[in-house]
């Protein structure tokens, strides 16, 4: 999943760099694909949060999980309302399928961990996940979005994803000190 998302990001970045400055880069990801990627990515982190809330006894891990769950649910609600209003049907694609499938593998790994091992692995996964999603937002999703409102939603969501990444880093440090 992460590899395909990074490849998609790289393809868009290379395509953008290879074109003359006066020529606008052609989108390689449609708005329907972006909608599916956004909903899938948010759903995945909601599922990671649900797992943390079910398994962790660490107050800060639980607090982080509650925060990301609430934020990602809000983004999915906003994205759903937007695509409904725009008449865009999210179109699953290779990136979205890979995100979903790789997250299932990761959830199975996390499910088998307990205590500090779970908390540490969850925090590390949140760092990796938000780093990847932030890169995709910056290098693939925002540059590829054709609809101004979809692009605006992505731009508006970016600070929250960056804040989640910072918070995940702080969480990992706190869990490591236990």
PDB file of C-alpha atoms in Angstrom:
ATOM      1  CA  UNK A   1       0.000   0.000   0.000  1.00  0.00           C
ATOM      2  CA  UNK A   2       2.564   2.496   1.071  1.00  0.00           C
ATOM      3  CA  UNK A   3       4.738   1.563  -1.894  1.00  0.00           C
ATOM      4  CA  UNK A   4       1.891   2.104  -4.363  1.00  0.00           C
ATOM      5  CA  UNK A   5       0.932   5.388  -2.721  1.00  0.00           C
ATOM      6  CA  UNK A   6       4.541   6.514  -2.886  1.00  0.00           C
ATOM      7  CA  UNK A   7       4.759   5.384  -6.524  1.00  0.00           C
ATOM      8  CA  UNK A   8       1.580   7.320  -7.364  1.00  0.00           C
ATOM      9  CA  UNK A   9       3.048  10.329  -5.603  1.00  0.00           C
ATOM     10  CA  UNK A  10       6.315   9.963  -7.485  1.00  0.00           C
ATOM     11  CA  UNK A  11       4.547   9.544 -10.835  1.00  0.00           C
ATOM     12  CA  UNK A  12       2.610  12.748 -10.316  1.00  0.00           C
ATOM     13  CA  UNK A  13       5.714  14.590  -9.119  1.00  0.00           C
ATOM     14  CA  UNK A  14       7.823  13.374 -12.050  1.00  0.00           C
ATOM     15  CA  UNK A  15       5.058  14.179 -14.532  1.00  0.00           C
ATOM     16  CA  UNK A  16       4.779  17.665 -13.096  1.00  0.00           C
ATOM     17  CA  UNK A  17       8.539  18.220 -13.321  1.00  0.00           C
ATOM     18  CA  UNK A  18       8.863  16.806 -16.844  1.00  0.00           C
ATOM     19  CA  UNK A  19       6.397  19.267 -18.403  1.00  0.00           C
ATOM     20  CA  UNK A  20       7.318  22.779 -19.539  1.00  0.00           C
ATOM     21  CA  UNK A  21       6.403  25.419 -16.980  1.00  0.00           C
ATOM     22  CA  UNK A  22       3.702  26.936 -19.230  1.00  0.00           C
ATOM     23  CA  UNK A  23       1.929  23.608 -19.723  1.00  0.00           C
ATOM     24  CA  UNK A  24      -0.347  22.435 -16.894  1.00  0.00           C
ATOM     25  CA  UNK A  25       0.348  18.882 -15.774  1.00  0.00           C
ATOM     26  CA  UNK A  26      -2.281  16.336 -16.719  1.00  0.00           C
ATOM     27  CA  UNK A  27      -3.913  14.691 -13.702  1.00  0.00           C
ATOM     28  CA  UNK A  28      -3.034  11.044 -13.285  1.00  0.00           C
ATOM     29  CA  UNK A  29      -5.543  10.552 -10.504  1.00  0.00           C
ATOM     30  CA  UNK A  30      -9.170  11.516 -11.125  1.00  0.00           C
ATOM     31  CA  UNK A  31     -11.339  13.339  -8.606  1.00  0.00           C
ATOM     32  CA  UNK A  32     -13.358  10.128  -8.201  1.00  0.00           C
ATOM     33  CA  UNK A  33     -10.086   8.278  -7.418  1.00  0.00           C
ATOM     34  CA  UNK A  34      -9.074  10.989  -4.942  1.00  0.00           C
ATOM     35  CA  UNK A  35     -12.444  10.752  -3.207  1.00  0.00           C
ATOM     36  CA  UNK A  36     -12.007   6.994  -2.817  1.00  0.00           C
ATOM     37  CA  UNK A  37      -8.432   7.402  -1.531  1.00  0.00           C
ATOM     38  CA  UNK A  38      -9.519  10.053   0.999  1.00  0.00           C
ATOM     39  CA  UNK A  39     -12.407   7.985   2.338  1.00  0.00           C
ATOM     40  CA  UNK A  40     -10.289   4.814   2.442  1.00  0.00           C
ATOM     41  CA  UNK A  41      -7.392   6.538   4.223  1.00  0.00           C
ATOM     42  CA  UNK A  42      -9.692   8.064   6.841  1.00  0.00           C
ATOM     43  CA  UNK A  43     -11.553   4.790   7.359  1.00  0.00           C
ATOM     44  CA  UNK A  44      -8.279   2.950   7.879  1.00  0.00           C
ATOM     45  CA  UNK A  45      -7.151   5.309  10.623  1.00  0.00           C
ATOM     46  CA  UNK A  46     -10.582   5.098  12.257  1.00  0.00           C
ATOM     47  CA  UNK A  47     -10.139   1.315  12.330  1.00  0.00           C
ATOM     48  CA  UNK A  48      -6.639   1.653  13.809  1.00  0.00           C
ATOM     49  CA  UNK A  49      -8.110   3.959  16.463  1.00  0.00           C
ATOM     50  CA  UNK A  50     -10.896   1.492  17.241  1.00  0.00           C
ATOM     51  CA  UNK A  51      -8.276  -1.209  17.742  1.00  0.00           C
ATOM     52  CA  UNK A  52      -6.277   1.050  20.076  1.00  0.00           C
ATOM     53  CA  UNK A  53      -9.397   1.895  22.068  1.00  0.00           C
ATOM     54  CA  UNK A  54     -10.161  -1.821  22.420  1.00  0.00           C
ATOM     55  CA  UNK A  55      -6.630  -2.899  23.376  1.00  0.00           C
ATOM     56  CA  UNK A  56      -4.744  -0.084  25.101  1.00  0.00           C
ATOM     57  CA  UNK A  57      -4.958   0.886  28.748  1.00  0.00           C
ATOM     58  CA  UNK A  58      -2.510   3.789  28.267  1.00  0.00           C
ATOM     59  CA  UNK A  59      -4.449   7.041  28.790  1.00  0.00           C
ATOM     60  CA  UNK A  60      -2.472   8.975  26.193  1.00  0.00           C
ATOM     61  CA  UNK A  61      -2.773   6.253  23.571  1.00  0.00           C
ATOM     62  CA  UNK A  62      -6.525   6.171  24.165  1.00  0.00           C
ATOM     63  CA  UNK A  63      -6.770   9.971  24.030  1.00  0.00           C
ATOM     64  CA  UNK A  64      -4.835  10.057  20.745  1.00  0.00           C
ATOM     65  CA  UNK A  65      -7.032   7.310  19.292  1.00  0.00           C
ATOM     66  CA  UNK A  66     -10.200   9.154  20.289  1.00  0.00           C
ATOM     67  CA  UNK A  67      -8.904  12.367  18.699  1.00  0.00           C
ATOM     68  CA  UNK A  68      -7.888  10.798  15.380  1.00  0.00           C
ATOM     69  CA  UNK A  69     -11.110   8.800  15.214  1.00  0.00           C
ATOM     70  CA  UNK A  70     -13.223  11.927  15.700  1.00  0.00           C
ATOM     71  CA  UNK A  71     -11.160  13.971  13.211  1.00  0.00           C
ATOM     72  CA  UNK A  72     -11.182  11.289  10.512  1.00  0.00           C
ATOM     73  CA  UNK A  73     -14.902  10.710  10.944  1.00  0.00           C
ATOM     74  CA  UNK A  74     -15.422  14.444  10.413  1.00  0.00           C
ATOM     75  CA  UNK A  75     -13.306  14.400   7.247  1.00  0.00           C
ATOM     76  CA  UNK A  76     -15.227  11.410   5.883  1.00  0.00           C
ATOM     77  CA  UNK A  77     -18.507  13.192   6.606  1.00  0.00           C
ATOM     78  CA  UNK A  78     -17.282  16.350   4.855  1.00  0.00           C
ATOM     79  CA  UNK A  79     -15.915  14.362   1.901  1.00  0.00           C
ATOM     80  CA  UNK A  80     -19.149  12.385   1.627  1.00  0.00           C
ATOM     81  CA  UNK A  81     -21.244  15.545   1.652  1.00  0.00           C
ATOM     82  CA  UNK A  82     -18.980  17.163  -0.935  1.00  0.00           C
ATOM     83  CA  UNK A  83     -18.957  14.265  -3.412  1.00  0.00           C
ATOM     84  CA  UNK A  84     -22.720  13.886  -3.024  1.00  0.00           C
ATOM     85  CA  UNK A  85     -23.223  17.564  -3.776  1.00  0.00           C
ATOM     86  CA  UNK A  86     -20.802  17.399  -6.725  1.00  0.00           C
ATOM     87  CA  UNK A  87     -22.288  14.186  -8.074  1.00  0.00           C
ATOM     88  CA  UNK A  88     -18.912  12.424  -7.903  1.00  0.00           C
ATOM     89  CA  UNK A  89     -18.975   8.733  -7.101  1.00  0.00           C
ATOM     90  CA  UNK A  90     -15.780   7.634  -5.343  1.00  0.00           C
ATOM     91  CA  UNK A  91     -13.989   5.217  -7.641  1.00  0.00           C
ATOM     92  CA  UNK A  92     -11.832   2.613  -5.943  1.00  0.00           C
ATOM     93  CA  UNK A  93      -8.466   2.274  -7.603  1.00  0.00           C
ATOM     94  CA  UNK A  94      -5.182   0.471  -7.101  1.00  0.00           C
ATOM     95  CA  UNK A  95      -3.970   2.931  -4.474  1.00  0.00           C
ATOM     96  CA  UNK A  96      -7.188   2.704  -2.459  1.00  0.00           C
ATOM     97  CA  UNK A  97      -7.277  -1.099  -2.721  1.00  0.00           C
ATOM     98  CA  UNK A  98      -3.643  -1.343  -1.641  1.00  0.00           C
ATOM     99  CA  UNK A  99      -4.250   1.029   1.278  1.00  0.00           C
ATOM    100  CA  UNK A 100      -7.180  -1.105   2.420  1.00  0.00           C
ATOM    101  CA  UNK A 101      -5.394  -4.436   1.993  1.00  0.00           C
ATOM    102  CA  UNK A 102      -2.145  -3.362   3.658  1.00  0.00           C
ATOM    103  CA  UNK A 103      -4.056  -1.841   6.564  1.00  0.00           C
ATOM    104  CA  UNK A 104      -5.802  -5.150   7.150  1.00  0.00           C
ATOM    105  CA  UNK A 105      -2.417  -6.874   7.361  1.00  0.00           C
ATOM    106  CA  UNK A 106      -1.184  -4.207   9.780  1.00  0.00           C
ATOM    107  CA  UNK A 107      -4.316  -4.499  11.934  1.00  0.00           C
ATOM    108  CA  UNK A 108      -3.771  -8.267  12.203  1.00  0.00           C
ATOM    109  CA  UNK A 109      -0.205  -7.642  13.351  1.00  0.00           C
ATOM    110  CA  UNK A 110      -1.306  -5.044  15.901  1.00  0.00           C
ATOM    111  CA  UNK A 111      -4.149  -7.271  17.098  1.00  0.00           C
ATOM    112  CA  UNK A 112      -1.653  -9.876  18.267  1.00  0.00           C
ATOM    113  CA  UNK A 113       0.315  -7.434  20.420  1.00  0.00           C
ATOM    114  CA  UNK A 114      -0.408  -6.537  24.051  1.00  0.00           C
ATOM    115  CA  UNK A 115       0.563  -3.826  26.534  1.00  0.00           C
ATOM    116  CA  UNK A 116       3.613  -1.711  25.804  1.00  0.00           C
ATOM    117  CA  UNK A 117       4.350  -3.703  22.650  1.00  0.00           C
ATOM    118  CA  UNK A 118       0.932  -2.763  21.256  1.00  0.00           C
ATOM    119  CA  UNK A 119       1.179   0.872  22.341  1.00  0.00           C
ATOM    120  CA  UNK A 120       4.652   1.234  20.811  1.00  0.00           C
ATOM    121  CA  UNK A 121       3.656  -0.455  17.552  1.00  0.00           C
ATOM    122  CA  UNK A 122       0.446   1.598  17.326  1.00  0.00           C
ATOM    123  CA  UNK A 123       2.306   4.878  17.843  1.00  0.00           C
ATOM    124  CA  UNK A 124       4.989   3.891  15.320  1.00  0.00           C
ATOM    125  CA  UNK A 125       2.315   2.921  12.803  1.00  0.00           C
ATOM    126  CA  UNK A 126       0.573   6.263  13.257  1.00  0.00           C
ATOM    127  CA  UNK A 127       3.846   8.053  12.504  1.00  0.00           C
ATOM    128  CA  UNK A 128       4.399   6.016   9.347  1.00  0.00           C
ATOM    129  CA  UNK A 129       0.781   6.264   8.271  1.00  0.00           C
ATOM    130  CA  UNK A 130       0.456  10.020   8.716  1.00  0.00           C
ATOM    131  CA  UNK A 131       3.843  10.628   7.065  1.00  0.00           C
ATOM    132  CA  UNK A 132       2.692   8.655   4.036  1.00  0.00           C
ATOM    133  CA  UNK A 133      -0.722  10.324   3.887  1.00  0.00           C
ATOM    134  CA  UNK A 134       0.814  13.783   4.253  1.00  0.00           C
ATOM    135  CA  UNK A 135       3.202  13.055   1.379  1.00  0.00           C
ATOM    136  CA  UNK A 136       0.340  11.837  -0.771  1.00  0.00           C
ATOM    137  CA  UNK A 137      -1.728  14.929   0.006  1.00  0.00           C
ATOM    138  CA  UNK A 138       1.155  17.243  -0.887  1.00  0.00           C
ATOM    139  CA  UNK A 139       2.560  15.418  -3.900  1.00  0.00           C
ATOM    140  CA  UNK A 140      -0.350  13.611  -5.499  1.00  0.00           C
ATOM    141  CA  UNK A 141      -3.822  14.435  -4.236  1.00  0.00           C
ATOM    142  CA  UNK A 142      -3.764  18.255  -4.107  1.00  0.00           C
ATOM    143  CA  UNK A 143      -1.842  18.608  -7.401  1.00  0.00           C
ATOM    144  CA  UNK A 144      -4.184  16.151  -9.144  1.00  0.00           C
ATOM    145  CA  UNK A 145      -7.517  17.444  -7.830  1.00  0.00           C
ATOM    146  CA  UNK A 146      -9.426  19.107 -10.664  1.00  0.00           C
ATOM    147  CA  UNK A 147     -12.468  20.278  -8.717  1.00  0.00           C
ATOM    148  CA  UNK A 148     -11.747  23.436  -6.719  1.00  0.00           C
ATOM    149  CA  UNK A 149     -13.905  22.372  -3.780  1.00  0.00           C
ATOM    150  CA  UNK A 150     -12.223  18.966  -3.555  1.00  0.00           C
ATOM    151  CA  UNK A 151      -8.825  20.666  -3.704  1.00  0.00           C
ATOM    152  CA  UNK A 152      -9.945  23.113  -0.999  1.00  0.00           C
ATOM    153  CA  UNK A 153     -11.046  20.215   1.214  1.00  0.00           C
ATOM    154  CA  UNK A 154      -7.640  18.571   0.801  1.00  0.00           C
ATOM    155  CA  UNK A 155      -5.863  21.833   1.598  1.00  0.00           C
ATOM    156  CA  UNK A 156      -8.106  22.336   4.645  1.00  0.00           C
ATOM    157  CA  UNK A 157      -7.455  18.815   5.937  1.00  0.00           C
ATOM    158  CA  UNK A 158      -3.677  18.986   5.542  1.00  0.00           C
ATOM    159  CA  UNK A 159      -2.960  20.882   8.812  1.00  0.00           C
ATOM    160  CA  UNK A 160      -4.919  18.296  10.809  1.00  0.00           C
ATOM    161  CA  UNK A 161      -2.922  15.458   9.234  1.00  0.00           C
ATOM    162  CA  UNK A 162       0.321  17.299  10.025  1.00  0.00           C
ATOM    163  CA  UNK A 163      -0.884  17.853  13.607  1.00  0.00           C
ATOM    164  CA  UNK A 164      -1.712  14.145  13.908  1.00  0.00           C
ATOM    165  CA  UNK A 165       1.813  13.323  12.749  1.00  0.00           C
ATOM    166  CA  UNK A 166       3.347  15.659  15.346  1.00  0.00           C
ATOM    167  CA  UNK A 167       1.085  14.247  18.026  1.00  0.00           C
ATOM    168  CA  UNK A 168       1.949  10.662  17.008  1.00  0.00           C
ATOM    169  CA  UNK A 169       5.650  11.480  17.367  1.00  0.00           C
ATOM    170  CA  UNK A 170       5.035  12.874  20.855  1.00  0.00           C
ATOM    171  CA  UNK A 171       2.963   9.815  21.728  1.00  0.00           C
ATOM    172  CA  UNK A 172       5.716   7.452  20.570  1.00  0.00           C
ATOM    173  CA  UNK A 173       8.243   9.278  22.766  1.00  0.00           C
ATOM    174  CA  UNK A 174       5.944   9.070  25.787  1.00  0.00           C
ATOM    175  CA  UNK A 175       5.230   5.387  25.241  1.00  0.00           C
ATOM    176  CA  UNK A 176       8.971   4.699  24.906  1.00  0.00           C
ATOM    177  CA  UNK A 177       9.619   6.307  28.334  1.00  0.00           C
ATOM    178  CA  UNK A 178       7.304   3.872  30.129  1.00  0.00           C
TER     179      UNK A 178
END
